[in-house]
mmCIF file of C-alpha atoms in Angstrom:
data_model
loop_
_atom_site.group_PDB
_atom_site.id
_atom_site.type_symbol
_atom_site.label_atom_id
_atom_site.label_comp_id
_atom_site.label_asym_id
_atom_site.label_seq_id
_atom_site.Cartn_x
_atom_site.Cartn_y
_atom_site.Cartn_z
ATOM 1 C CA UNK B 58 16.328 -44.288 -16.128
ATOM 2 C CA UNK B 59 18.790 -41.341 -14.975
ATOM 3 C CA UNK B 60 17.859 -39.382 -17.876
ATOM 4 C CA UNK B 61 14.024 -39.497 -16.687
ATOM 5 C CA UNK B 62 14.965 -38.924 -13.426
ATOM 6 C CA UNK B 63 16.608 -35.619 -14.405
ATOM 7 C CA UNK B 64 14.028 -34.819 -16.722
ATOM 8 C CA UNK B 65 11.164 -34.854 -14.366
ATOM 9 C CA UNK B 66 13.589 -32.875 -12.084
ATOM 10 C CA UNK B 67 14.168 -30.229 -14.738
ATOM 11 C CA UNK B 68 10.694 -29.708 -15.383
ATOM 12 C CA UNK B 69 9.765 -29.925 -11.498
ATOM 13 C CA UNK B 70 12.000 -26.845 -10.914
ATOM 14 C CA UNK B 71 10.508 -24.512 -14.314
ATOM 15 C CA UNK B 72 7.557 -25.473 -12.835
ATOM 16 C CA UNK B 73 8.204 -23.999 -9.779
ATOM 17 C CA UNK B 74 10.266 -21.035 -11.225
ATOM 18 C CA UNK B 75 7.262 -20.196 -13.304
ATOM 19 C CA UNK B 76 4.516 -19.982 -10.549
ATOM 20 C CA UNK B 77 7.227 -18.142 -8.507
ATOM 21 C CA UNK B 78 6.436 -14.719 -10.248
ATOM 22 C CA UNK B 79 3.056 -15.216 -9.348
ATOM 23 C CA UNK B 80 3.418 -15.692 -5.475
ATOM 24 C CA UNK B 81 6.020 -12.812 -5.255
ATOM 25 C CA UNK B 82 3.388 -10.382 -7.360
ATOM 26 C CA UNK B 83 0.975 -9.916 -4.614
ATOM 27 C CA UNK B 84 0.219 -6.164 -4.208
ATOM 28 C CA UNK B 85 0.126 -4.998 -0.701
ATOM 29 C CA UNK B 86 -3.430 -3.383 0.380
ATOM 30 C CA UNK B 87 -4.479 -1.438 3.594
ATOM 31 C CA UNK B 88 -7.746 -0.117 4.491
ATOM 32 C CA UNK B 89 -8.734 3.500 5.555
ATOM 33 C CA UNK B 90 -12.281 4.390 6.626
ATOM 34 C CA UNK B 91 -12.867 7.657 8.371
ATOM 35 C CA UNK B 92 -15.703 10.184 9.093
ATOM 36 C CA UNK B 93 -14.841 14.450 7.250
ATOM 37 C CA UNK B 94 -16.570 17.221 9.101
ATOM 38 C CA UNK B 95 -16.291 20.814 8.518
ATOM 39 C CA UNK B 96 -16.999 23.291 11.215
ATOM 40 C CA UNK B 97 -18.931 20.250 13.096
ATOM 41 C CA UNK B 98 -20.637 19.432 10.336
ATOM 42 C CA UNK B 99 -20.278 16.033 7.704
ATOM 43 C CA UNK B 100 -19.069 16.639 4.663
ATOM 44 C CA UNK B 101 -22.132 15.390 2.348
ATOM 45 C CA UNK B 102 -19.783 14.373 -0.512
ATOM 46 C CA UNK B 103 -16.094 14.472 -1.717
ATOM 47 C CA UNK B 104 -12.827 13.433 -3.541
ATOM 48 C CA UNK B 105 -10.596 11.993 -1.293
ATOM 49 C CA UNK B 106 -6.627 11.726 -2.353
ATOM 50 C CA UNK B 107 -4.037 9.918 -0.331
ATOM 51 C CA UNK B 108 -0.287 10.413 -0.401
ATOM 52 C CA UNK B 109 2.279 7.900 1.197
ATOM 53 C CA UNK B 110 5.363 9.867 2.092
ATOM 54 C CA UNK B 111 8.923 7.741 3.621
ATOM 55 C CA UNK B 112 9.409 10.905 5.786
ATOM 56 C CA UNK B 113 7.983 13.490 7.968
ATOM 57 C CA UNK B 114 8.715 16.096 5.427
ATOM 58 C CA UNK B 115 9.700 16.165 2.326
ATOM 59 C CA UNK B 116 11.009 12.574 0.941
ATOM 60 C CA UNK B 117 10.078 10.316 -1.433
ATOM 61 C CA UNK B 118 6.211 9.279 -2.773
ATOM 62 C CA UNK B 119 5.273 6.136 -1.895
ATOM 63 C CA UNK B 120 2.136 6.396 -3.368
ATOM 64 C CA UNK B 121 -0.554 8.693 -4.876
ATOM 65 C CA UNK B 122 -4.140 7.579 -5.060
ATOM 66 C CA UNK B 123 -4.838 10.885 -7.875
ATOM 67 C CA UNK B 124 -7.904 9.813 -8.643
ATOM 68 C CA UNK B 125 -8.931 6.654 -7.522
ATOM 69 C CA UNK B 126 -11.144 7.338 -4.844
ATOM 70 C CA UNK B 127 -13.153 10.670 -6.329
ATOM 71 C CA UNK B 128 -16.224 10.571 -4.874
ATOM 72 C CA UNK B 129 -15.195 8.334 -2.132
ATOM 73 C CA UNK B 130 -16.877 10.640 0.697
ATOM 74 C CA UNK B 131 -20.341 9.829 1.039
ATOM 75 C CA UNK B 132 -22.235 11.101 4.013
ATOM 76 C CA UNK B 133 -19.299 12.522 5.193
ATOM 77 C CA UNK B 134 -17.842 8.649 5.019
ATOM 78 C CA UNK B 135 -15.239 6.822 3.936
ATOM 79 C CA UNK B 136 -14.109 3.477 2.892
ATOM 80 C CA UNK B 137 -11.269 2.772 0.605
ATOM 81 C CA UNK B 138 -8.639 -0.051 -0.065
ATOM 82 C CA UNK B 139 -5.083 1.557 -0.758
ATOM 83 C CA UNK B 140 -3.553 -0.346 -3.306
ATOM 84 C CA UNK B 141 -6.509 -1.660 -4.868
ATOM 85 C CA UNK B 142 -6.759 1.360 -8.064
ATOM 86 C CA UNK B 143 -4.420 1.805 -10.920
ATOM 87 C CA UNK B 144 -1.999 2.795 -8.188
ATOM 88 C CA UNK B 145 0.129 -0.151 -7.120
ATOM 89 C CA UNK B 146 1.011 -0.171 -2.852
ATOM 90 C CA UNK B 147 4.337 -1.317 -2.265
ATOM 91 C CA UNK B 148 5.350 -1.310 1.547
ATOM 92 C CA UNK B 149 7.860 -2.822 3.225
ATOM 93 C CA UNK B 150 6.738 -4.124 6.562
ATOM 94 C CA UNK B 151 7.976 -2.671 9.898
ATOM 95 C CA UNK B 152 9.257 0.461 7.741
ATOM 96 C CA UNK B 153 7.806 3.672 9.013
ATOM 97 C CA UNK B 154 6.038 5.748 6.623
ATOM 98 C CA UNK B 155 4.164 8.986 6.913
ATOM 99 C CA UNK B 156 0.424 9.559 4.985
ATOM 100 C CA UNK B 157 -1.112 12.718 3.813
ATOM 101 C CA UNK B 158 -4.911 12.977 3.700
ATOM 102 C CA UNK B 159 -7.076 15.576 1.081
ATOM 103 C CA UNK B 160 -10.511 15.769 0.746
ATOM 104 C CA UNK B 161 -11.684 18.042 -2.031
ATOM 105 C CA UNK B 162 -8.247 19.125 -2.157
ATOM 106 C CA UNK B 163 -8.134 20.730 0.831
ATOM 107 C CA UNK B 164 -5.226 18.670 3.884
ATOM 108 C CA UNK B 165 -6.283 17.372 6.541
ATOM 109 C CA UNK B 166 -4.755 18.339 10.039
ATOM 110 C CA UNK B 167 -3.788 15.479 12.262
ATOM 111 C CA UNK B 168 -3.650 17.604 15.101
ATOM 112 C CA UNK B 169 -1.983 20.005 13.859
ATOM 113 C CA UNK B 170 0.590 17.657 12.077
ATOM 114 C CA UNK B 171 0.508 17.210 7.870
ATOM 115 C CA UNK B 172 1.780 13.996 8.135
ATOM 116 C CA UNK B 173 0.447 11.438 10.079
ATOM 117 C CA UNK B 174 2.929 8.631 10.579
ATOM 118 C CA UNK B 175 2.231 4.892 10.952
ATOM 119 C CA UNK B 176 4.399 1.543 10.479
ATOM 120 C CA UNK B 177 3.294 -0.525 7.769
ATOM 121 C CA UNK B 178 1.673 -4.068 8.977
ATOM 122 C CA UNK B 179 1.503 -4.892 5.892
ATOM 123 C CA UNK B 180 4.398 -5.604 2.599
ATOM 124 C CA UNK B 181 7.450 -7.153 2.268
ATOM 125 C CA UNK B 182 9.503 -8.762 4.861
ATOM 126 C CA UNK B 183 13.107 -8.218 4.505
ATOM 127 C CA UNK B 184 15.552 -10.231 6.566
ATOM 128 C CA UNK B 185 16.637 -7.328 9.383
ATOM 129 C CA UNK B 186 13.308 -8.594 10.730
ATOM 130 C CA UNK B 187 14.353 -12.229 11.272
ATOM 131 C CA UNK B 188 16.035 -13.671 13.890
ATOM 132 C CA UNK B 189 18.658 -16.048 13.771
#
């Protein structure tokens, strides 16, 4: 009886072991929709790259859409999901990052800034944000 007992407890815990992987595999996603203009005027089509940066200048590459989202810009729209291409997003939450925006290869300005900076809502949580 003890030796089915620790069977079924054996194979209870691979069991759970093997669909671990699987719950800890979940690529983090974020959404960015915006309008382009030039001069005033919608941009009728484009290639849109984005470029997650873990500082203001210089720093590491987060992430690179290359070419995932050519021919995003549609009627001087945009839609994407970041993470969602053959790029992989992987944020860790409450970490500030800093993103860099081209459309047809040409930066966009946040107000005079290249890098606009944001804090990820999104990605692992690591235990500095729990309290005790």
């Amino acid at each position: 009886m003890v030796r089915k007992n620790l069977l079924v407890v054996i194979l209870a815990v691979l069991f759970l072991i093997s669909i671990l992987s699987y719950v800890l595999a979940v690529d983090d996603m974020i959404a960015l929709q915006g309008n382009v203009e030039q001069a005033g005027v919608a941009v009728g089509s484009g290639n849109l790259t984005v470029t997650i940066y873990d500082s203001e200048s210089g720093g590491n590459v987060i992430y690179n859409s290359t070419t995932d989202f050519n021919n995003a810009v549609v009627n001087g729209k945009y839609d994407v999901l970041l993470g969602n291409g053959t790029n992989e997003l992987h944020l860790e939450y409450g970490r500030t990052y800093y993103l860099m925006v081209y459309v047809n290869n040409e930066k966009f300005s946040f107000g005079g800034i290249d890098r606009q900076k944001f804090q990820s809502s999104s990605g692992q949580i690591n235990a500095s944000y729990i309290n005790p």
